[in-house]
Coordinates of C-alpha atoms and ligand atoms in Angstrom, one line a residue:
M10 CA -6.4 0.6 29.2
S11 CA -6.5 3.4 26.6
I12 CA -5.8 4.2 23.0
V13 CA -3.5 6.7 21.3
I14 CA -3.8 7.8 17.7
I15 CA -0.5 8.8 16.0
R16 CA -0.6 10.0 12.4
N17 CA 1.7 12.1 10.2
D18 CA -1.2 14.0 8.6
Q19 CA -4.2 16.1 9.6
K20 CA -6.6 13.2 10.0
T21 CA -6.1 12.3 13.6
M22 CA -9.2 14.1 14.9
V23 CA -11.4 12.6 12.2
W24 CA -10.4 9.1 13.3
K25 CA -10.8 10.0 17.0
E26 CA -14.3 11.4 16.5
A27 CA -15.4 8.4 14.5
L28 CA -14.1 6.0 17.1
L29 CA -15.8 8.0 19.9
K30 CA -19.0 8.2 17.9
A31 CA -19.0 4.4 17.7
D32 CA -18.1 4.0 21.4
P33 CA -18.4 7.1 23.5
D34 CA -16.9 5.3 26.5
L35 CA -13.5 4.9 24.9
E36 CA -10.5 6.5 26.5
I37 CA -8.7 7.7 23.5
Y38 CA -6.0 10.4 22.9
A39 CA -4.4 12.1 20.0
Y40 CA -0.6 11.9 20.3
D41 CA -0.3 15.6 21.0
E42 CA -3.0 15.6 23.7
D43 CA -2.0 15.2 27.4
H44 CA -2.0 11.5 28.3
D45 CA -0.4 9.0 30.6
P46 CA 1.9 6.8 28.4
S47 CA 1.7 3.9 30.9
Q48 CA -2.0 3.6 30.4
I49 CA -1.8 3.1 26.6
S50 CA -2.4 -0.4 25.5
M51 CA -3.2 0.2 21.8
A52 CA -1.7 2.6 19.3
M53 CA -3.6 3.4 16.0
V54 CA -1.1 4.8 13.6
W55 CA -0.2 6.0 10.1
K56 CA 3.5 6.7 9.6
P57 CA 4.2 7.7 13.2
P58 CA 7.5 9.4 13.9
H59 CA 10.3 6.9 14.6
G60 CA 10.7 6.5 18.4
A61 CA 7.1 7.5 19.2
L62 CA 5.8 3.9 19.8
S63 CA 8.7 3.0 22.1
Q64 CA 7.4 5.6 24.6
Y65 CA 4.5 3.3 25.6
P66 CA 5.6 0.7 28.2
S67 CA 2.3 -1.1 28.3
L68 CA 1.6 -1.2 24.6
Q69 CA 0.1 -4.5 23.5
A70 CA -1.1 -3.8 19.9
I71 CA -0.2 -1.4 17.1
A72 CA -3.0 -1.0 14.5
S73 CA -1.9 0.4 11.1
L74 CA -4.7 2.6 9.8
G75 CA -3.9 1.4 6.3
A76 CA -3.2 -1.9 4.5
G77 CA 0.6 -1.4 4.5
V78 CA 2.9 -1.7 7.5
D79 CA 6.3 -1.2 5.9
F80 CA 6.7 2.2 7.7
L81 CA 6.5 0.4 11.1
F82 CA 9.4 -2.0 10.3
E83 CA 11.5 0.9 9.2
D84 CA 11.5 2.2 12.8
E85 CA 14.5 0.6 14.6
T86 CA 12.9 1.4 17.9
L87 CA 9.7 -0.5 17.1
P88 CA 8.7 -2.2 20.4
Q89 CA 9.2 -6.0 20.2
G90 CA 6.6 -8.4 21.4
V91 CA 3.7 -6.1 20.4
A92 CA 1.1 -7.4 18.0
I93 CA 0.7 -5.5 14.7
T94 CA -2.5 -5.4 12.8
R95 CA -3.5 -3.7 9.5
V96 CA -6.6 -2.7 7.6
V97 CA -8.3 -5.5 5.6
D98 CA -11.5 -3.9 4.2
P99 CA -13.6 -4.6 1.2
I100 CA -14.1 -0.9 0.5
L101 CA -10.3 -0.4 0.4
A102 CA -10.0 -3.3 -2.0
A103 CA -12.8 -2.1 -4.2
D104 CA -11.4 1.4 -4.3
M105 CA -8.0 0.1 -5.4
S106 CA -9.6 -2.1 -8.0
E107 CA -11.6 0.8 -9.4
F108 CA -8.5 3.0 -9.5
V109 CA -6.4 0.5 -11.4
L110 CA -9.2 -0.4 -13.8
G111 CA -9.5 3.3 -14.5
V112 CA -5.8 3.6 -15.3
I113 CA -5.8 0.5 -17.5
L114 CA -8.8 1.6 -19.5
A115 CA -7.4 5.1 -19.8
R116 CA -4.2 3.5 -21.1
I117 CA -5.6 1.1 -23.7
K118 CA -8.0 3.7 -25.0
N119 CA -5.2 6.4 -25.1
L120 CA -7.2 8.9 -22.9
L121 CA -4.1 10.1 -21.1
A122 CA -2.3 10.6 -24.4
F123 CA -5.2 12.7 -25.8
K124 CA -5.2 14.8 -22.6
R125 CA -1.5 15.4 -23.1
V126 CA -1.9 16.8 -26.6
Q127 CA -5.1 18.7 -26.1
P128 CA -3.3 22.0 -25.0
K129 CA -1.4 21.8 -28.3
A130 CA -4.7 21.6 -30.3
K131 CA -3.3 18.4 -31.8
W132 CA -5.7 16.0 -33.7
L133 CA -4.2 12.6 -32.9
P134 CA -6.3 9.5 -33.8
L135 CA -4.2 6.9 -32.1
E136 CA -5.0 3.2 -32.5
Y137 CA -6.6 1.7 -29.4
K138 CA -6.5 -1.8 -27.9
R139 CA -9.5 -3.9 -27.0
I140 CA -9.8 -5.6 -23.6
I141 CA -9.6 -9.0 -25.1
E142 CA -6.2 -8.1 -26.7
V143 CA -4.5 -7.3 -23.4
T144 CA -2.9 -9.4 -20.7
V145 CA -2.7 -7.8 -17.3
G146 CA -0.2 -9.3 -14.8
I147 CA -0.7 -8.5 -11.1
M148 CA 2.2 -8.8 -8.7
G149 CA 0.7 -9.6 -5.3
L150 CA -2.5 -11.6 -5.0
G151 CA -3.5 -10.6 -1.4
E152 CA -6.5 -8.6 -0.3
L153 CA -6.1 -6.0 -3.0
G154 CA -4.5 -8.0 -5.8
S155 CA -7.1 -10.8 -5.7
R156 CA -10.0 -8.3 -5.8
L157 CA -8.5 -6.6 -8.8
A158 CA -8.0 -9.9 -10.5
E159 CA -11.7 -10.8 -10.0
D160 CA -12.8 -7.5 -11.5
L161 CA -10.4 -7.7 -14.4
I162 CA -11.6 -11.2 -15.2
R163 CA -15.2 -10.0 -15.0
F164 CA -14.3 -7.2 -17.5
G165 CA -12.9 -9.8 -19.9
F166 CA -9.1 -9.2 -19.5
D167 CA -6.7 -12.1 -19.8
T168 CA -5.4 -11.9 -16.3
R169 CA -2.4 -13.5 -14.5
G170 CA -1.1 -13.1 -11.0
W171 CA 2.1 -13.7 -9.1
S172 CA 2.4 -14.3 -5.4
R173 CA 4.8 -15.9 -2.9
S174 CA 2.8 -19.0 -2.3
E175 CA 0.9 -21.1 -4.8
K176 CA -2.7 -19.9 -5.5
S177 CA -5.7 -21.1 -7.3
L178 CA -8.3 -18.5 -8.4
I179 CA -11.0 -19.2 -11.0
G180 CA -10.1 -17.7 -14.3
L181 CA -6.7 -16.5 -13.2
S182 CA -3.4 -17.9 -14.5
C183 CA -1.4 -18.2 -11.2
F184 CA 2.4 -18.0 -10.9
A185 CA 4.3 -18.3 -7.6
G186 CA 7.8 -17.5 -6.4
D187 CA 11.1 -16.8 -8.1
K188 CA 10.9 -19.9 -10.3
D189 CA 7.8 -18.5 -12.1
L190 CA 8.7 -14.8 -12.2
A191 CA 10.2 -14.8 -15.7
S192 CA 7.3 -16.8 -17.3
F193 CA 4.8 -14.6 -15.5
L194 CA 6.5 -11.4 -16.9
S195 CA 7.0 -12.7 -20.4
G196 CA 3.3 -12.7 -21.2
T197 CA 2.3 -9.5 -19.3
D198 CA 1.4 -6.4 -21.3
L199 CA 0.3 -4.3 -18.4
L200 CA 2.1 -5.0 -15.1
V201 CA 0.4 -3.9 -11.8
C202 CA 2.5 -3.9 -8.6
L203 CA 0.3 -4.6 -5.5
L204 CA 3.0 -6.2 -3.3
P205 CA 3.8 -5.2 0.2
L206 CA 7.1 -3.5 0.7
T207 CA 9.5 -6.0 2.5
P208 CA 13.2 -6.7 2.4
N209 CA 12.3 -9.3 -0.4
T210 CA 10.3 -6.9 -2.6
R211 CA 12.3 -3.7 -2.1
G212 CA 13.6 -2.6 -5.5
I213 CA 11.9 -5.5 -7.3
L214 CA 10.7 -3.1 -10.2
N215 CA 14.2 -2.9 -11.6
K216 CA 16.0 -3.2 -15.0
E217 CA 16.3 -7.0 -14.8
L218 CA 12.6 -7.3 -14.2
F219 CA 11.7 -4.7 -16.9
A220 CA 13.8 -6.6 -19.4
L221 CA 11.7 -9.7 -18.9
L222 CA 8.5 -7.9 -19.9
P223 CA 7.6 -7.9 -23.6
K224 CA 8.7 -4.8 -25.6
G225 CA 6.0 -2.1 -25.3
A226 CA 4.8 -3.3 -21.9
Y227 CA 3.3 -0.7 -19.4
V228 CA 4.0 -0.6 -15.6
I229 CA 1.5 0.5 -12.9
N230 CA 2.9 0.9 -9.4
V231 CA 0.2 1.5 -6.8
A232 CA 2.0 -0.4 -4.0
R233 CA 5.0 1.5 -2.6
G234 CA 7.7 3.8 -4.0
G235 CA 10.4 1.5 -2.5
H236 CA 9.5 -1.2 -5.0
L237 CA 10.8 0.9 -7.9
V238 CA 14.4 1.6 -8.8
E239 CA 13.6 5.0 -10.3
K240 CA 16.7 5.3 -12.5
D241 CA 16.1 1.9 -14.0
L242 CA 12.5 3.0 -15.0
L243 CA 13.8 6.2 -16.5
D244 CA 16.5 4.4 -18.5
I245 CA 14.2 1.7 -19.9
L246 CA 11.6 4.2 -20.9
D247 CA 14.2 6.2 -22.7
Q248 CA 15.5 3.1 -24.4
G249 CA 11.9 2.4 -25.6
H250 CA 11.6 -1.1 -24.1
L251 CA 8.6 0.0 -21.9
S252 CA 5.9 2.2 -23.4
G253 CA 5.1 4.0 -20.2
A254 CA 4.3 3.9 -16.5
F255 CA 1.7 5.1 -14.1
L256 CA 2.9 5.8 -10.6
D257 CA 0.8 6.5 -7.5
V258 CA 3.5 5.9 -4.9
F259 CA 7.0 7.3 -4.5
A260 CA 10.2 6.7 -2.5
Q261 CA 9.8 10.3 -1.2
E262 CA 6.3 11.6 -0.7
P263 CA 5.4 14.3 -1.6
L264 CA 7.6 14.0 -4.7
S265 CA 10.0 16.8 -4.9
E266 CA 9.2 19.6 -7.3
D267 CA 12.4 19.0 -9.4
H268 CA 11.9 15.3 -9.8
P269 CA 12.3 14.1 -13.4
F270 CA 9.0 12.1 -13.2
W271 CA 6.9 15.2 -13.3
K272 CA 7.7 16.2 -16.8
H273 CA 8.5 12.8 -18.3
P274 CA 6.3 12.3 -21.4
K275 CA 5.9 8.6 -20.7
I276 CA 5.0 8.8 -17.0
D277 CA 1.6 9.6 -15.5
M278 CA 1.2 10.0 -11.8
S279 CA -1.2 10.5 -8.9
P280 CA -0.4 11.6 -5.3
H281 CA -0.7 8.3 -3.3
I282 CA -4.4 8.3 -3.6
A283 CA -5.3 5.1 -5.3
S284 CA -7.2 3.8 -2.3
V285 CA -7.6 5.5 1.1
S286 CA -8.9 3.8 4.3
D287 CA -12.5 4.8 4.7
V288 CA -12.9 5.8 8.4
N289 CA -16.4 4.6 8.9
S290 CA -15.8 1.3 7.3
V291 CA -12.6 0.6 9.2
V292 CA -13.7 1.8 12.7
P293 CA -15.6 -1.4 13.5
Q294 CA -12.6 -3.6 12.9
L295 CA -10.5 -1.4 15.1
L296 CA -13.0 -1.5 18.0
D297 CA -13.4 -5.3 17.5
N298 CA -9.6 -5.7 17.9
Y299 CA -9.6 -3.4 20.9
R300 CA -12.3 -5.5 22.6
R301 CA -10.4 -8.6 21.7
L302 CA -7.3 -7.2 23.3
Q303 CA -9.2 -6.4 26.5
E304 CA -10.7 -9.9 26.6
G305 CA -7.4 -11.6 25.8
Q306 CA -8.7 -13.0 22.5
P307 CA -6.7 -13.4 19.3
L308 CA -6.6 -10.2 17.2
L309 CA -7.9 -10.0 13.6
N310 CA -5.8 -9.0 10.5
L311 CA -2.5 -9.7 12.2
V312 CA 0.7 -9.0 10.4
S313 CA 3.5 -11.6 10.3
K314 CA 6.7 -10.0 11.7
S315 CA 8.8 -12.6 10.0
R316 CA 7.3 -12.1 6.6
G317 CA 7.0 -8.3 7.1
Y318 CA 3.4 -8.2 5.8
Ligands
NDP423 P1 -1.6 -8.6 1.3 O1 -0.7 -8.8 2.4 O2 -3.0 -9.0 1.5 O3 -1.1 -9.3 0.0 C1 0.3 -9.3 -0.4 C2 0.5 -10.2 -1.6 O4 1.8 -10.0 -2.0 C3 0.3 -11.6 -1.2 O5 -0.4 -12.3 -2.3 C4 1.7 -12.2 -1.1 O6 1.9 -13.5 -1.4 C5 2.4 -11.3 -2.1 N1 3.9 -11.3 -1.8 C6 4.5 -10.8 -0.7 N2 5.8 -10.9 -0.7 C7 6.0 -11.5 -1.9 C8 7.2 -12.0 -2.6 N3 8.4 -11.8 -2.0 N4 7.1 -12.6 -3.8 C9 5.9 -12.7 -4.4 N5 4.7 -12.3 -3.8 C10 4.8 -11.8 -2.6 O7 -1.5 -7.0 0.9 P2 -2.7 -6.1 0.4 O8 -3.2 -6.7 -0.9 O9 -3.7 -5.7 1.4 O10 -1.9 -4.7 0.1 C11 -0.8 -4.7 -0.8 C12 -0.1 -3.4 -0.7 O11 -0.8 -2.4 -1.4 C13 0.1 -2.8 0.7 O12 1.2 -3.4 1.4 C14 0.4 -1.3 0.4 O13 1.8 -1.2 0.3 C15 -0.3 -1.1 -0.9 N6 -1.4 -0.1 -0.8 C16 -1.3 1.0 -1.5 C17 -2.4 1.9 -1.5 C18 -2.4 3.1 -2.3 O14 -3.2 4.0 -2.2 N7 -1.5 3.3 -3.3 C19 -3.5 1.7 -0.6 C20 -3.5 0.4 0.1 C21 -2.4 -0.4 0.0 P3 1.1 -14.7 -0.5 O15 -0.3 -14.6 -0.9 O16 1.7 -15.9 -1.0 O17 1.4 -14.4 0.9
OXD424 C1 -2.2 1.8 2.6 C2 -2.0 3.0 1.9 O1 -1.3 1.0 2.8 O2 -2.9 3.9 1.9 O3 -3.4 1.6 3.1 O4 -1.0 3.1 1.1

């Protein structure tokens, strides 16, 4: 039994070294190192090239090295009957919450607007909003959304959340399913998308949804670019119904240099960096699952293939 790491970036060796530091006896290979595919039982991956995973006839588990797994289901050659796990980590959730809190505070205190006019030496005393005047609506109340909700409530924000199944969280107004979506949106000033990307949520941030938000609402997408219909956002911003948007994720990453988002006066962006798996924090759960696999025990943080998350 051995492990292969397949990533689409430069971080493969960092993960390999951290895993070996935690367990020097591991047999573990980077995808581009010489290895026998028939010996690989577990693949640890981040956006592997389509077709890569189907080269491993003995594969029993695929571990996403992030929270999302959408990129796996986009691979038509994804081996069937192989367990899929993902990262569930308090540090990942805390990092996301801190990031979104930063964006929300920057928004209601106009910090991004001041930065924008600074090069023009423009004195612009804009009116600010207080925390108690703002309702934040979170789409997705999973590991990340529920942590964000707790922190927002602690800060004093009026906070509401929307999920697939009914939830009950202290201090949070909970909405669930299609039946509640319109009422959830109608009272939301700042909308945060923290949904997984699945066939049901692809394109959910579209003109019909935006129209259900109050005039002047602001949208923050830190989930996946595939949730957003880009043209609908541009249209509704130009029509003035939404006041602005903050985007961390994009349909195509990196965003192409000529994309209209770069220079749009109502859009602020970051390069898919809201929350990044912390190697040292995540390695123990990967090793735990590898041991469970060897011992025939149930794996932790399993993804449901039927739900797609
Ligand atoms: P979880 O799987 O823990 O939570 C997903 C939530 O979305 C659940 O509350 C679920 O409802 C809800 N949901 C799923 N489908 C629907 C639907 N059709 N309608 C309504 N609600 C739905 O995911 P995480 O919180 O761990 O992560 C969320 C996403 O954040 C990831 O999939 C990833 O795409 C993104 N992400 C982005 C990062 C970044 O840096 N920008 C970093 C990390 C993650 P229910 O509870 O009822 O199942
Ligand atoms: C993740 C991400 O899904 O980094 O973890 O986007």
